């Protein structure tokens, strides 16, 4: 069965956006969370526009190569300008988790209202590949439902002091086991396995 994982750039103080994210503002003033996507000299094999450090490219491409479908929250969808009618991944189908109707969904985008439904549909679409999660609310809901296998943090050495926090309230502790830590210029890649 495919795995479900979350991989996010996050500040040391736990934010995945800067202040004032939203339509027209993108991910807010925290754009420095993503500088490592373009600060290197190694081209990504999956995302044409990314030039990462050699160590970041190895980690990033290994993760991106696993993705067959993506589940994103409504805030992430709107903040990212609806991914231009496509998906945050060049080949993966997008499932948007929301209880509100979403305008102008395309054939690469599907609106779903519950996390279990979203993960089940994404797994079916992913085939033998994995499901990637985008957004703190989606990750929290999937953790609460016991559906997450791995959490990857691309931790950027900055304290943003505000923005959208990555982790939301959970009803209980979630224990993680560190699988790999890869230091790279401008980011440390922390790969955790969810302990059940």
PDB file of N, CA and C in Angstrom, residues 11-77:
ATOM      1  N   UNK A  11       9.902  27.214   9.418  1.00  0.00           N
ATOM      2  CA  UNK A  11      10.872  28.009  10.174  1.00  0.00           C
ATOM      3  C   UNK A  11      11.209  27.289  11.477  1.00  0.00           C
ATOM      4  N   UNK A  12      12.270  27.704  12.114  1.00  0.00           N
ATOM      5  CA  UNK A  12      12.656  27.088  13.385  1.00  0.00           C
ATOM      6  C   UNK A  12      11.558  27.272  14.430  1.00  0.00           C
ATOM      7  N   UNK A  13      10.805  28.390  14.351  1.00  0.00           N
ATOM      8  CA  UNK A  13       9.725  28.592  15.313  1.00  0.00           C
ATOM      9  C   UNK A  13       8.382  28.038  14.833  1.00  0.00           C
ATOM     10  N   UNK A  14       8.401  27.202  13.790  1.00  0.00           N
ATOM     11  CA  UNK A  14       7.235  26.407  13.438  1.00  0.00           C
ATOM     12  C   UNK A  14       6.216  27.003  12.486  1.00  0.00           C
ATOM     13  N   UNK A  15       6.601  27.989  11.679  1.00  0.00           N
ATOM     14  CA  UNK A  15       5.665  28.591  10.728  1.00  0.00           C
ATOM     15  C   UNK A  15       5.921  28.077   9.315  1.00  0.00           C
ATOM     16  N   UNK A  16       4.816  27.873   8.556  1.00  0.00           N
ATOM     17  CA  UNK A  16       4.945  27.440   7.164  1.00  0.00           C
ATOM     18  C   UNK A  16       4.614  28.558   6.182  1.00  0.00           C
ATOM     19  N   UNK A  17       4.211  29.708   6.698  1.00  0.00           N
ATOM     20  CA  UNK A  17       4.060  30.917   5.887  1.00  0.00           C
ATOM     21  C   UNK A  17       4.574  32.082   6.711  1.00  0.00           C
ATOM     22  N   UNK A  18       4.764  33.192   6.031  1.00  0.00           N
ATOM     23  CA  UNK A  18       5.033  34.433   6.742  1.00  0.00           C
ATOM     24  C   UNK A  18       3.722  35.075   7.148  1.00  0.00           C
ATOM     25  N   UNK A  19       3.796  36.320   7.556  1.00  0.00           N
ATOM     26  CA  UNK A  19       2.587  37.043   7.934  1.00  0.00           C
ATOM     27  C   UNK A  19       1.775  37.381   6.685  1.00  0.00           C
ATOM     28  N   UNK A  20       0.458  37.448   6.849  1.00  0.00           N
ATOM     29  CA  UNK A  20      -0.481  37.854   5.801  1.00  0.00           C
ATOM     30  C   UNK A  20      -0.457  36.990   4.537  1.00  0.00           C
ATOM     31  N   UNK A  21      -0.515  35.660   4.681  1.00  0.00           N
ATOM     32  CA  UNK A  21      -0.635  34.841   3.473  1.00  0.00           C
ATOM     33  C   UNK A  21      -2.033  34.965   2.888  1.00  0.00           C
ATOM     34  N   UNK A  22      -2.184  34.676   1.638  1.00  0.00           N
ATOM     35  CA  UNK A  22      -3.508  34.688   1.024  1.00  0.00           C
ATOM     36  C   UNK A  22      -3.442  35.034  -0.440  1.00  0.00           C
ATOM     37  N   UNK A  23      -4.594  35.011  -1.073  1.00  0.00           N
ATOM     38  CA  UNK A  23      -4.676  35.319  -2.492  1.00  0.00           C
ATOM     39  C   UNK A  23      -4.081  36.692  -2.759  1.00  0.00           C
ATOM     40  N   UNK A  24      -3.192  36.767  -3.706  1.00  0.00           N
ATOM     41  CA  UNK A  24      -2.519  38.015  -4.026  1.00  0.00           C
ATOM     42  C   UNK A  24      -1.278  38.270  -3.188  1.00  0.00           C
ATOM     43  N   UNK A  25      -1.143  37.563  -2.062  1.00  0.00           N
ATOM     44  CA  UNK A  25       0.015  37.708  -1.185  1.00  0.00           C
ATOM     45  C   UNK A  25       0.862  36.435  -1.160  1.00  0.00           C
ATOM     46  N   UNK A  26       0.399  35.396  -1.828  1.00  0.00           N
ATOM     47  CA  UNK A  26       1.117  34.125  -1.808  1.00  0.00           C
ATOM     48  C   UNK A  26       1.217  33.601  -0.391  1.00  0.00           C
ATOM     49  N   UNK A  27       2.400  33.184  -0.013  1.00  0.00           N
ATOM     50  CA  UNK A  27       2.624  32.632   1.320  1.00  0.00           C
ATOM     51  C   UNK A  27       3.119  33.688   2.296  1.00  0.00           C
ATOM     52  N   UNK A  28       2.761  34.934   2.035  1.00  0.00           N
ATOM     53  CA  UNK A  28       3.090  36.005   2.965  1.00  0.00           C
ATOM     54  C   UNK A  28       4.532  36.450   2.850  1.00  0.00           C
ATOM     55  N   UNK A  29       5.011  37.097   3.913  1.00  0.00           N
ATOM     56  CA  UNK A  29       6.363  37.652   3.883  1.00  0.00           C
ATOM     57  C   UNK A  29       7.429  36.632   4.270  1.00  0.00           C
ATOM     58  N   UNK A  30       7.075  35.357   4.311  1.00  0.00           N
ATOM     59  CA  UNK A  30       8.030  34.309   4.672  1.00  0.00           C
ATOM     60  C   UNK A  30       8.653  33.621   3.479  1.00  0.00           C
ATOM     61  N   UNK A  31       8.767  34.327   2.359  1.00  0.00           N
ATOM     62  CA  UNK A  31       9.298  33.716   1.137  1.00  0.00           C
ATOM     63  C   UNK A  31      10.689  33.121   1.352  1.00  0.00           C
ATOM     64  N   UNK A  32      11.398  33.592   2.379  1.00  0.00           N
ATOM     65  CA  UNK A  32      12.726  33.051   2.655  1.00  0.00           C
ATOM     66  C   UNK A  32      12.681  31.566   3.017  1.00  0.00           C
ATOM     67  N   UNK A  33      11.508  31.043   3.336  1.00  0.00           N
ATOM     68  CA  UNK A  33      11.383  29.616   3.619  1.00  0.00           C
ATOM     69  C   UNK A  33      11.684  28.769   2.384  1.00  0.00           C
ATOM     70  N   UNK A  34      11.634  29.374   1.210  1.00  0.00           N
ATOM     71  CA  UNK A  34      11.771  28.621  -0.028  1.00  0.00           C
ATOM     72  C   UNK A  34      12.993  29.021  -0.847  1.00  0.00           C
ATOM     73  N   UNK A  35      13.871  29.831  -0.281  1.00  0.00           N
ATOM     74  CA  UNK A  35      15.068  30.241  -1.009  1.00  0.00           C
ATOM     75  C   UNK A  35      15.935  29.049  -1.394  1.00  0.00           C
ATOM     76  N   UNK A  36      15.946  28.008  -0.583  1.00  0.00           N
ATOM     77  CA  UNK A  36      16.799  26.850  -0.854  1.00  0.00           C
ATOM     78  C   UNK A  36      16.363  26.105  -2.115  1.00  0.00           C
ATOM     79  N   UNK A  37      15.142  26.377  -2.617  1.00  0.00           N
ATOM     80  CA  UNK A  37      14.690  25.780  -3.888  1.00  0.00           C
ATOM     81  C   UNK A  37      15.492  26.311  -5.077  1.00  0.00           C
ATOM     82  N   UNK A  38      16.037  27.508  -4.939  1.00  0.00           N
ATOM     83  CA  UNK A  38      16.678  28.166  -6.090  1.00  0.00           C
ATOM     84  C   UNK A  38      18.084  28.680  -5.803  1.00  0.00           C
ATOM     85  N   UNK A  39      18.632  28.383  -4.631  1.00  0.00           N
ATOM     86  CA  UNK A  39      19.949  28.910  -4.248  1.00  0.00           C
ATOM     87  C   UNK A  39      21.123  28.024  -4.655  1.00  0.00           C
ATOM     88  N   UNK A  40      20.885  26.928  -5.320  1.00  0.00           N
ATOM     89  CA  UNK A  40      21.970  25.999  -5.621  1.00  0.00           C
ATOM     90  C   UNK A  40      22.330  25.964  -7.093  1.00  0.00           C
ATOM     91  N   UNK A  41      23.127  24.976  -7.448  1.00  0.00           N
ATOM     92  CA  UNK A  41      23.553  24.824  -8.833  1.00  0.00           C
ATOM     93  C   UNK A  41      23.199  23.445  -9.406  1.00  0.00           C
ATOM     94  N   UNK A  42      22.354  22.693  -8.677  1.00  0.00           N
ATOM     95  CA  UNK A  42      21.930  21.374  -9.142  1.00  0.00           C
ATOM     96  C   UNK A  42      20.455  21.429  -9.519  1.00  0.00           C
ATOM     97  N   UNK A  43      20.167  21.160 -10.780  1.00  0.00           N
ATOM     98  CA  UNK A  43      18.784  21.204 -11.253  1.00  0.00           C
ATOM     99  C   UNK A  43      18.002  20.020 -10.718  1.00  0.00           C
ATOM    100  N   UNK A  44      16.766  20.286 -10.318  1.00  0.00           N
ATOM    101  CA  UNK A  44      15.864  19.210  -9.899  1.00  0.00           C
ATOM    102  C   UNK A  44      15.494  18.376 -11.114  1.00  0.00           C
ATOM    103  N   UNK A  45      15.417  17.072 -10.937  1.00  0.00           N
ATOM    104  CA  UNK A  45      14.992  16.175 -12.015  1.00  0.00           C
ATOM    105  C   UNK A  45      13.470  16.155 -12.135  1.00  0.00           C
ATOM    106  N   UNK A  46      12.753  16.669 -11.133  1.00  0.00           N
ATOM    107  CA  UNK A  46      11.292  16.615 -11.123  1.00  0.00           C
ATOM    108  C   UNK A  46      10.663  17.976 -11.408  1.00  0.00           C
ATOM    109  N   UNK A  47      11.212  19.038 -10.828  1.00  0.00           N
ATOM    110  CA  UNK A  47      10.699  20.392 -11.002  1.00  0.00           C
ATOM    111  C   UNK A  47      11.720  21.203 -11.805  1.00  0.00           C
ATOM    112  N   UNK A  48      11.413  21.500 -13.053  1.00  0.00           N
ATOM    113  CA  UNK A  48      12.348  22.161 -13.957  1.00  0.00           C
ATOM    114  C   UNK A  48      12.906  23.473 -13.424  1.00  0.00           C
ATOM    115  N   UNK A  49      12.093  24.235 -12.694  1.00  0.00           N
ATOM    116  CA  UNK A  49      12.514  25.582 -12.290  1.00  0.00           C
ATOM    117  C   UNK A  49      13.376  25.607 -11.024  1.00  0.00           C
ATOM    118  N   UNK A  50      13.562  24.478 -10.362  1.00  0.00           N
ATOM    119  CA  UNK A  50      14.321  24.457  -9.110  1.00  0.00           C
ATOM    120  C   UNK A  50      15.786  24.133  -9.358  1.00  0.00           C
ATOM    121  N   UNK A  51      16.651  24.945  -8.724  1.00  0.00           N
ATOM    122  CA  UNK A  51      18.092  24.687  -8.722  1.00  0.00           C
ATOM    123  C   UNK A  51      18.538  24.704  -7.271  1.00  0.00           C
ATOM    124  N   UNK A  52      18.815  23.523  -6.751  1.00  0.00           N
ATOM    125  CA  UNK A  52      19.095  23.340  -5.333  1.00  0.00           C
ATOM    126  C   UNK A  52      20.564  23.001  -5.116  1.00  0.00           C
ATOM    127  N   UNK A  53      20.959  22.994  -3.854  1.00  0.00           N
ATOM    128  CA  UNK A  53      22.289  22.471  -3.552  1.00  0.00           C
ATOM    129  C   UNK A  53      22.276  20.976  -3.863  1.00  0.00           C
ATOM    130  N   UNK A  54      23.429  20.387  -4.012  1.00  0.00           N
ATOM    131  CA  UNK A  54      23.494  18.965  -4.354  1.00  0.00           C
ATOM    132  C   UNK A  54      22.790  18.098  -3.315  1.00  0.00           C
ATOM    133  N   UNK A  55      23.026  18.371  -2.030  1.00  0.00           N
ATOM    134  CA  UNK A  55      22.394  17.563  -0.984  1.00  0.00           C
ATOM    135  C   UNK A  55      20.884  17.788  -0.925  1.00  0.00           C
ATOM    136  N   UNK A  56      20.422  19.028  -1.116  1.00  0.00           N
ATOM    137  CA  UNK A  56      18.981  19.297  -1.128  1.00  0.00           C
ATOM    138  C   UNK A  56      18.320  18.664  -2.346  1.00  0.00           C
ATOM    139  N   UNK A  57      18.986  18.691  -3.490  1.00  0.00           N
ATOM    140  CA  UNK A  57      18.424  18.081  -4.702  1.00  0.00           C
ATOM    141  C   UNK A  57      18.239  16.583  -4.512  1.00  0.00           C
ATOM    142  N   UNK A  58      19.181  15.939  -3.865  1.00  0.00           N
ATOM    143  CA  UNK A  58      19.065  14.497  -3.622  1.00  0.00           C
ATOM    144  C   UNK A  58      17.834  14.195  -2.777  1.00  0.00           C
ATOM    145  N   UNK A  59      17.663  14.936  -1.679  1.00  0.00           N
ATOM    146  CA  UNK A  59      16.528  14.718  -0.782  1.00  0.00           C
ATOM    147  C   UNK A  59      15.219  15.094  -1.473  1.00  0.00           C
ATOM    148  N   UNK A  60      15.188  16.273  -2.059  1.00  0.00           N
ATOM    149  CA  UNK A  60      13.966  16.789  -2.671  1.00  0.00           C
ATOM    150  C   UNK A  60      13.488  15.885  -3.808  1.00  0.00           C
ATOM    151  N   UNK A  61      14.381  15.508  -4.705  1.00  0.00           N
ATOM    152  CA  UNK A  61      13.980  14.684  -5.847  1.00  0.00           C
ATOM    153  C   UNK A  61      13.544  13.283  -5.429  1.00  0.00           C
ATOM    154  N   UNK A  62      14.174  12.746  -4.396  1.00  0.00           N
ATOM    155  CA  UNK A  62      13.747  11.430  -3.898  1.00  0.00           C
ATOM    156  C   UNK A  62      12.307  11.505  -3.393  1.00  0.00           C
ATOM    157  N   UNK A  63      11.974  12.562  -2.667  1.00  0.00           N
ATOM    158  CA  UNK A  63      10.603  12.728  -2.162  1.00  0.00           C
ATOM    159  C   UNK A  63       9.626  13.019  -3.300  1.00  0.00           C
ATOM    160  N   UNK A  64       9.972  13.959  -4.164  1.00  0.00           N
ATOM    161  CA  UNK A  64       9.079  14.341  -5.260  1.00  0.00           C
ATOM    162  C   UNK A  64       8.826  13.170  -6.204  1.00  0.00           C
ATOM    163  N   UNK A  65       9.807  12.309  -6.373  1.00  0.00           N
ATOM    164  CA  UNK A  65       9.656  11.145  -7.232  1.00  0.00           C
ATOM    165  C   UNK A  65       8.690  10.109  -6.682  1.00  0.00           C
ATOM    166  N   UNK A  66       8.429  10.163  -5.392  1.00  0.00           N
ATOM    167  CA  UNK A  66       7.502   9.222  -4.746  1.00  0.00           C
ATOM    168  C   UNK A  66       6.041   9.616  -4.930  1.00  0.00           C
ATOM    169  N   UNK A  67       5.766  10.884  -5.212  1.00  0.00           N
ATOM    170  CA  UNK A  67       4.414  11.427  -5.162  1.00  0.00           C
ATOM    171  C   UNK A  67       3.591  11.045  -6.387  1.00  0.00           C
ATOM    172  N   UNK A  68       2.432  10.428  -6.126  1.00  0.00           N
ATOM    173  CA  UNK A  68       1.482  10.108  -7.180  1.00  0.00           C
ATOM    174  C   UNK A  68       0.215  10.929  -7.092  1.00  0.00           C
ATOM    175  N   UNK A  69      -0.055  11.492  -5.916  1.00  0.00           N
ATOM    176  CA  UNK A  69      -1.221  12.359  -5.697  1.00  0.00           C
ATOM    177  C   UNK A  69      -0.927  13.250  -4.497  1.00  0.00           C
ATOM    178  N   UNK A  70      -1.599  14.401  -4.462  1.00  0.00           N
ATOM    179  CA  UNK A  70      -1.395  15.377  -3.395  1.00  0.00           C
ATOM    180  C   UNK A  70      -2.746  15.733  -2.786  1.00  0.00           C
ATOM    181  N   UNK A  71      -2.795  15.807  -1.447  1.00  0.00           N
ATOM    182  CA  UNK A  71      -3.963  16.323  -0.737  1.00  0.00           C
ATOM    183  C   UNK A  71      -3.544  17.649  -0.110  1.00  0.00           C
ATOM    184  N   UNK A  72      -4.233  18.715  -0.475  1.00  0.00           N
ATOM    185  CA  UNK A  72      -3.919  20.050   0.047  1.00  0.00           C
ATOM    186  C   UNK A  72      -5.145  20.628   0.731  1.00  0.00           C
ATOM    187  N   UNK A  73      -4.897  21.460   1.722  1.00  0.00           N
ATOM    188  CA  UNK A  73      -5.984  22.165   2.396  1.00  0.00           C
ATOM    189  C   UNK A  73      -6.451  23.359   1.582  1.00  0.00           C
ATOM    190  N   UNK A  74      -7.626  23.840   1.921  1.00  0.00           N
ATOM    191  CA  UNK A  74      -8.201  24.971   1.187  1.00  0.00           C
ATOM    192  C   UNK A  74      -7.350  26.229   1.311  1.00  0.00           C
ATOM    193  N   UNK A  75      -6.789  26.491   2.508  1.00  0.00           N
ATOM    194  CA  UNK A  75      -5.938  27.673   2.652  1.00  0.00           C
ATOM    195  C   UNK A  75      -4.721  27.586   1.745  1.00  0.00           C
ATOM    196  N   UNK A  76      -4.083  26.428   1.707  1.00  0.00           N
ATOM    197  CA  UNK A  76      -2.913  26.245   0.846  1.00  0.00           C
ATOM    198  C   UNK A  76      -3.309  26.435  -0.614  1.00  0.00           C
ATOM    199  N   UNK A  77      -4.451  25.881  -0.990  1.00  0.00           N
ATOM    200  CA  UNK A  77      -4.967  25.999  -2.360  1.00  0.00           C
ATOM    201  C   UNK A  77      -5.174  27.465  -2.742  1.00  0.00           C
TER     202      UNK A  77
END
